[in-house]
Amino acid sequence: MFEEGLFKDKRILVTGGGTGLGKEIAAKYLELGAQVWIAGRRGQVLEQTAKELMGVHGGTVRTHAVDIRDAQAVDAMVQRIWDEAGPLTGLVNNAAGNFISPTKDLTPNGFNAIANIVFHGTFYVTHAVGRRWIAGGHKGSVISILVTWVWTGSPYVVPSAMSKAALNVMTKSLAVEWGRHGIRLNAIAPGPFPTEGASKRLRPDGSFEDATKTIPMRRIGQMPELQNLAAFLMADGCDYLTGETIAIDGGGYLANGASFTELDKLSDADWQRMRELIKAQNDKDRAGRTA
Ligand code: HXC
């Protein structure tokens, strides 16, 4: 679908690039010739991913362990990239946090755990990169991974829906404010493209496969489809495209609106079990963190 070497002059940072959608997007950019940076909280996971991707595609994948909730650490990471490799040409805001929960049962800490990653953290990274682009007179492109809940809202994932909706507005606002600097901001709103991080926290007792009955295209997403959209939006050929959030969900949100409405039927005992399953995944991930 794309010319070989299309991204040979690109330097792109993918947050949350060690796993899931971020890893897939990083792989596509690497395949097209970009130098790629992946950032995340688990240094070892990043290292393994970098090794794996370079083994398959060659090229250079560098890693940086960081928690994007820490603005100073984010700024230090971006400065390190500028110092070691020169200005980035692109940024993918993919790092996120989420879990299903009845909103009445959330504590302020639970809300903050998600809002601090998605809402605050994504701004910190965008700001640290964008202000350097403007200061140096460099063009740049930002893609944020959002979700169709930015239009519909969604029950049981309210901190995520609120935070991602804010990033939709950030995308539009900065597309206007930074357009004259040659900086573009767009976003992708994927439907179900199952990954471990999302499945274990959003469908802890099942899979996304059951959603296929109601999605007009009758299937979940395939990673190459998401990779192709991420490559298209990052490519120079669509320089005039900015401020847009593009859904890639097989028509799911147009047909069905919000996700998770079916969770209305869960009992208190069901929710208790969900919480335990999510906690096990959170504990497992936390054990690997180095930032
Ligand atoms: C209620 C919960 C909870 C749950 C955690 N908390 N899990 N509350 N129900 N199931 C509360 C805790 O009790 C605590 O509050 C607070 O959240 C912080 O919990 P920690 O585990 O200490 O947080 P932390 O270690 O910082 O982890 C952050 C996290 C975790 C967001 C909770 O899930 C994470 O790191 N996730 C990253 C990966 C991820 O989520 N990927 C999926 C993204 S999917 P108290 O008050 O007890 O201290 C996505 C959209 C996909 O973004 C769309 C698909 C269609």
Coordinates of C-alpha atoms and ligand atoms in Angstrom, one line a residue:
M1 CA 0.0 0.0 0.0
F2 CA 2.9 2.4 0.6
E3 CA 6.3 2.9 -1.2
E4 CA 9.3 1.3 0.4
G5 CA 11.4 3.8 2.3
L6 CA 8.5 6.3 2.5
F7 CA 9.5 7.3 6.1
K8 CA 13.3 7.2 5.6
D9 CA 13.7 10.8 6.9
K10 CA 11.3 10.4 9.7
R11 CA 12.0 10.3 13.4
I12 CA 8.9 9.3 15.3
L13 CA 8.1 8.8 19.0
V14 CA 5.4 6.3 19.9
T15 CA 4.2 6.5 23.6
G16 CA 3.1 3.2 24.9
G17 CA 5.0 1.7 22.1
G18 CA 6.2 -1.4 24.0
T19 CA 2.9 -3.3 23.6
G20 CA -0.5 -3.3 21.9
L21 CA -1.5 -0.8 19.3
G22 CA 1.6 1.3 19.9
K23 CA 3.9 -1.6 19.1
E24 CA 2.0 -2.3 15.9
I25 CA 2.2 1.3 14.8
A26 CA 5.9 1.5 15.7
A27 CA 6.4 -1.7 13.6
K28 CA 4.8 -0.1 10.6
Y29 CA 6.8 3.1 10.8
L30 CA 10.0 1.1 11.1
E31 CA 9.0 -1.1 8.2
L32 CA 8.6 2.1 6.1
G33 CA 12.1 3.2 7.1
A34 CA 11.5 5.6 10.1
Q35 CA 13.8 5.8 13.1
V36 CA 11.5 5.0 15.9
W37 CA 11.5 5.8 19.6
I38 CA 9.2 3.8 21.9
A39 CA 8.4 5.0 25.5
G40 CA 6.6 3.3 28.3
R41 CA 6.8 2.4 32.0
R42 CA 8.3 -1.0 31.7
G43 CA 12.0 -0.8 30.5
Q44 CA 12.4 -4.5 29.9
V45 CA 9.2 -4.7 27.8
L46 CA 10.5 -1.8 25.7
E47 CA 13.9 -3.5 25.2
Q48 CA 12.3 -6.8 24.2
T49 CA 10.0 -5.0 21.7
A50 CA 12.8 -3.0 20.2
K51 CA 14.9 -6.1 19.7
E52 CA 12.0 -8.0 18.2
L53 CA 11.1 -5.2 15.8
M54 CA 14.6 -4.6 14.7
G55 CA 15.0 -8.3 14.2
V56 CA 12.1 -8.3 11.8
H57 CA 12.5 -5.0 10.0
G58 CA 16.1 -3.9 10.7
G59 CA 16.5 -0.1 11.3
T60 CA 16.7 1.6 14.6
V61 CA 14.3 1.5 17.6
R62 CA 15.4 3.4 20.7
T63 CA 13.6 3.1 24.0
H64 CA 13.0 5.4 26.9
A65 CA 11.3 4.3 30.2
V66 CA 9.0 7.0 31.4
D67 CA 5.7 7.6 33.1
I68 CA 4.0 10.3 31.1
R69 CA 2.2 11.4 34.3
D70 CA 5.5 13.1 35.3
A71 CA 5.8 16.3 33.2
Q72 CA 9.5 16.7 34.1
A73 CA 10.4 13.2 33.1
V74 CA 8.5 13.7 29.8
D75 CA 10.5 16.9 29.1
A76 CA 13.8 15.2 29.9
M77 CA 12.9 12.3 27.5
V78 CA 12.1 14.7 24.7
Q79 CA 15.3 16.7 25.3
R80 CA 17.3 13.5 25.2
I81 CA 15.7 12.6 21.8
W82 CA 16.6 16.1 20.5
D83 CA 20.1 15.8 21.8
E84 CA 20.8 12.3 20.6
A85 CA 18.9 12.1 17.3
G86 CA 17.8 15.6 16.4
P87 CA 14.2 16.9 16.2
L88 CA 11.4 14.4 15.9
T89 CA 9.3 14.6 12.8
G90 CA 6.3 12.8 14.4
L91 CA 4.6 11.9 17.6
V92 CA 2.0 9.2 18.3
N93 CA 0.1 9.7 21.5
N94 CA -0.8 6.1 22.2
A95 CA -0.1 5.6 25.9
A96 CA -3.3 5.2 27.9
G97 CA -4.9 3.7 31.0
N98 CA -8.4 2.4 31.4
F99 CA -10.6 -0.1 33.2
I100 CA -14.3 -0.8 33.4
S101 CA -16.0 0.2 36.6
P102 CA -19.3 1.6 37.8
T103 CA -18.6 5.3 38.1
K104 CA -20.2 5.4 41.6
D105 CA -17.5 3.0 42.8
L106 CA -14.5 5.0 41.6
T107 CA -12.4 6.8 44.1
P108 CA -10.7 10.1 43.3
N109 CA -7.5 8.1 43.0
G110 CA -9.1 5.7 40.5
F111 CA -10.3 8.7 38.4
N112 CA -6.9 10.3 38.6
A113 CA -5.0 7.2 37.6
I114 CA -6.7 7.4 34.2
A115 CA -7.1 11.1 33.8
N116 CA -3.4 11.7 34.8
I117 CA -2.2 9.3 32.1
V118 CA -4.6 10.1 29.3
F119 CA -5.6 13.8 29.8
H120 CA -2.6 15.3 31.5
G121 CA 0.2 12.9 30.3
T122 CA -0.8 13.2 26.6
F123 CA -0.8 17.0 26.9
Y124 CA 2.7 16.9 28.5
V125 CA 4.2 14.9 25.7
T126 CA 2.4 17.0 23.0
H127 CA 3.5 20.2 24.6
A128 CA 7.2 19.1 25.1
V129 CA 7.5 18.1 21.5
G130 CA 5.4 20.9 20.0
R131 CA 7.1 23.8 21.7
R132 CA 10.5 22.5 20.5
W133 CA 9.2 22.2 16.9
I134 CA 8.0 25.8 17.1
A135 CA 11.2 27.1 18.7
G136 CA 13.4 25.3 16.0
G137 CA 11.1 26.1 13.1
H138 CA 10.4 22.5 12.4
K139 CA 7.3 21.0 10.9
G140 CA 5.7 18.1 12.7
S141 CA 2.8 15.7 12.9
V142 CA 0.9 14.4 15.9
I143 CA -1.5 11.5 15.9
S144 CA -3.4 10.7 19.0
I145 CA -5.1 7.4 19.6
L146 CA -8.6 8.1 20.8
V147 CA -11.8 6.2 20.8
T148 CA -15.3 6.6 19.4
W149 CA -16.5 7.5 22.9
V150 CA -15.3 11.0 22.2
W151 CA -18.5 11.4 20.3
T152 CA -20.9 9.1 22.0
G153 CA -19.7 9.1 25.6
S154 CA -19.6 5.6 27.2
P155 CA -20.9 4.2 30.5
Y156 CA -18.5 2.3 32.8
V157 CA -15.4 4.0 31.3
V158 CA -16.2 7.6 32.2
P159 CA -12.7 8.8 33.2
S160 CA -11.3 7.5 29.8
A161 CA -14.3 8.9 27.8
M162 CA -13.9 12.3 29.5
S163 CA -10.1 12.4 29.0
K164 CA -10.1 11.2 25.4
A165 CA -12.9 13.7 24.6
A166 CA -10.5 16.4 25.9
L167 CA -7.8 15.1 23.6
N168 CA -10.2 15.4 20.6
V169 CA -10.6 19.0 21.5
M170 CA -6.8 19.4 21.9
T171 CA -6.4 18.0 18.4
K172 CA -8.8 20.5 16.9
S173 CA -7.5 23.5 19.0
L174 CA -3.8 22.9 18.3
A175 CA -4.4 22.2 14.6
V176 CA -5.6 25.8 14.4
E177 CA -3.0 27.3 16.8
W178 CA 0.0 25.5 15.4
G179 CA -1.1 25.2 11.7
R180 CA 1.0 28.2 10.7
H181 CA 4.1 26.4 12.0
G182 CA 3.5 23.5 9.7
I183 CA 2.4 21.3 12.7
R184 CA -0.5 18.9 12.0
L185 CA -2.6 17.1 14.6
N186 CA -5.0 14.3 13.8
A187 CA -6.4 11.4 15.8
I188 CA -7.6 7.9 15.2
A189 CA -10.7 6.5 17.0
P190 CA -10.3 2.7 16.7
G191 CA -13.1 0.3 17.4
P192 CA -12.2 -3.2 18.7
F193 CA -8.6 -4.1 17.8
P194 CA -8.0 -6.5 20.7
T195 CA -4.8 -6.2 22.6
E196 CA -3.8 -7.6 26.0
G197 CA -3.8 -4.3 27.8
A198 CA -7.4 -3.4 26.6
S199 CA -8.9 -6.9 26.7
K200 CA -7.8 -7.6 30.3
R201 CA -9.2 -4.4 31.6
L202 CA -12.3 -3.8 29.4
R203 CA -13.4 -7.4 28.8
P204 CA -11.8 -9.2 31.7
D205 CA -14.1 -12.2 31.5
G206 CA -14.4 -12.6 27.8
S207 CA -13.2 -11.2 24.5
F208 CA -14.2 -8.5 22.0
E209 CA -15.4 -11.2 19.5
D210 CA -19.0 -11.1 20.8
A211 CA -19.2 -7.4 19.6
T212 CA -18.9 -8.7 16.0
K213 CA -22.6 -9.5 15.9
T214 CA -23.6 -5.8 16.2
I215 CA -20.7 -4.2 14.1
P216 CA -22.0 -3.6 10.6
M217 CA -18.9 -5.2 9.0
R218 CA -19.4 -8.2 11.3
R219 CA -15.8 -8.5 12.5
I220 CA -13.2 -6.9 14.7
G221 CA -10.4 -4.8 13.3
Q222 CA -7.3 -6.2 11.8
M223 CA -4.0 -4.6 12.8
P224 CA -2.7 -3.9 9.3
E225 CA -5.8 -1.8 8.8
L226 CA -5.0 0.4 11.8
Q227 CA -1.3 0.4 10.8
N228 CA -2.2 1.7 7.3
L229 CA -4.3 4.5 8.6
A230 CA -1.5 5.5 11.1
A231 CA 1.0 5.5 8.2
F232 CA -1.3 7.5 5.9
L233 CA -1.9 10.2 8.5
M234 CA 1.8 10.4 9.2
A235 CA 2.9 10.6 5.6
D236 CA 3.9 13.9 3.9
G237 CA 1.4 13.3 1.1
C238 CA -1.5 14.4 3.2
D239 CA 0.0 17.6 4.6
Y240 CA -3.2 19.5 4.3
L241 CA -5.1 17.1 6.6
T242 CA -5.3 18.4 10.1
G243 CA -7.6 18.7 13.1
E244 CA -9.5 15.5 12.2
T245 CA -10.4 12.4 14.3
I246 CA -11.0 9.4 12.1
A247 CA -13.0 6.4 13.3
I248 CA -11.9 3.0 12.1
D249 CA -14.5 0.7 13.6
G250 CA -16.4 -1.1 10.8
G251 CA -19.2 1.3 11.3
G252 CA -19.7 0.2 14.9
Y253 CA -20.4 3.5 16.6
L254 CA -22.7 4.8 13.9
A255 CA -24.8 1.7 14.3
N256 CA -24.6 1.2 18.0
G257 CA -23.5 4.4 19.7
A258 CA -21.8 4.0 23.1
S259 CA -19.9 0.8 24.1
F260 CA -20.5 -1.2 27.3
T261 CA -24.2 -0.5 27.5
E262 CA -24.6 -4.3 28.0
L263 CA -22.8 -4.0 31.4
D264 CA -26.0 -2.7 32.9
K265 CA -26.9 -6.3 33.5
L266 CA -24.0 -7.1 35.8
S267 CA -24.6 -7.8 39.5
D268 CA -22.5 -6.5 42.4
A269 CA -20.9 -10.0 42.6
D270 CA -20.1 -9.8 38.8
W271 CA -18.4 -6.4 39.3
Q272 CA -16.5 -7.7 42.3
R273 CA -15.1 -10.5 40.1
M274 CA -14.3 -8.0 37.3
R275 CA -12.4 -5.9 39.7
E276 CA -10.3 -8.8 40.9
L277 CA -9.5 -9.8 37.4
I278 CA -8.4 -6.3 36.5
K279 CA -6.4 -6.0 39.7
A280 CA -4.5 -9.1 38.8
Q281 CA -3.6 -7.6 35.5
N282 CA -2.6 -4.2 37.0
D283 CA -0.4 -6.0 39.6
K284 CA 1.3 -8.1 36.9
D285 CA 2.0 -4.9 34.8
R286 CA 3.2 -2.9 37.8
A287 CA 5.7 -5.6 38.7
G288 CA 7.5 -4.9 35.4
R289 CA 7.7 -1.1 35.8
T290 CA 11.0 0.7 35.8
A291 CA 9.6 4.3 35.5
Ligands
HXC1 C1 -12.1 0.5 40.4 C2 -9.8 0.7 40.3 C3 -9.7 -0.5 39.5 C4 -11.0 -1.1 39.1 C5 -7.7 0.3 39.7 N1 -8.5 1.1 40.4 N2 -8.4 -0.7 39.1 N3 -11.0 1.1 40.8 N4 -12.1 -0.6 39.6 N5 -11.0 -2.2 38.3 C6 -8.2 2.2 41.3 C7 -7.3 1.7 42.5 O1 -8.2 1.2 43.5 C8 -6.6 3.0 42.9 O2 -7.5 3.8 43.7 C9 -6.4 3.7 41.6 O3 -7.3 3.1 40.6 C10 -5.0 3.5 41.1 O4 -4.8 2.2 41.0 P1 -3.3 1.6 40.7 O5 -3.4 0.2 40.3 O6 -2.4 1.9 41.9 O7 -2.8 2.5 39.5 P2 -1.6 2.4 38.6 O8 -0.6 1.4 39.1 O9 -1.1 3.8 38.4 O10 -2.2 1.9 37.2 C11 -3.0 2.7 36.3 C12 -4.1 2.0 35.8 C13 -3.7 0.7 35.1 C14 -4.8 2.9 34.8 C15 -5.1 1.6 36.9 O11 -4.9 0.1 34.5 C16 -2.8 0.9 34.0 O12 -1.6 1.2 34.2 N6 -3.2 0.7 32.7 C17 -2.3 0.9 31.5 C18 -2.7 0.0 30.4 C19 -4.1 0.1 30.0 O13 -5.0 0.4 30.8 N7 -4.4 -0.3 28.8 C20 -5.8 -0.3 28.3 C21 -6.1 0.9 27.5 S1 -7.6 0.8 26.6 P3 -7.4 3.8 45.4 O14 -8.4 4.9 45.8 O15 -7.8 2.4 45.8 O16 -6.0 4.1 45.7 C22 -8.1 2.3 26.2 C23 -9.3 2.4 25.3 C24 -9.6 1.3 24.5 O17 -7.5 3.2 26.6 C25 -10.8 1.4 23.6 C26 -11.2 0.0 23.1 C27 -12.5 0.1 22.2

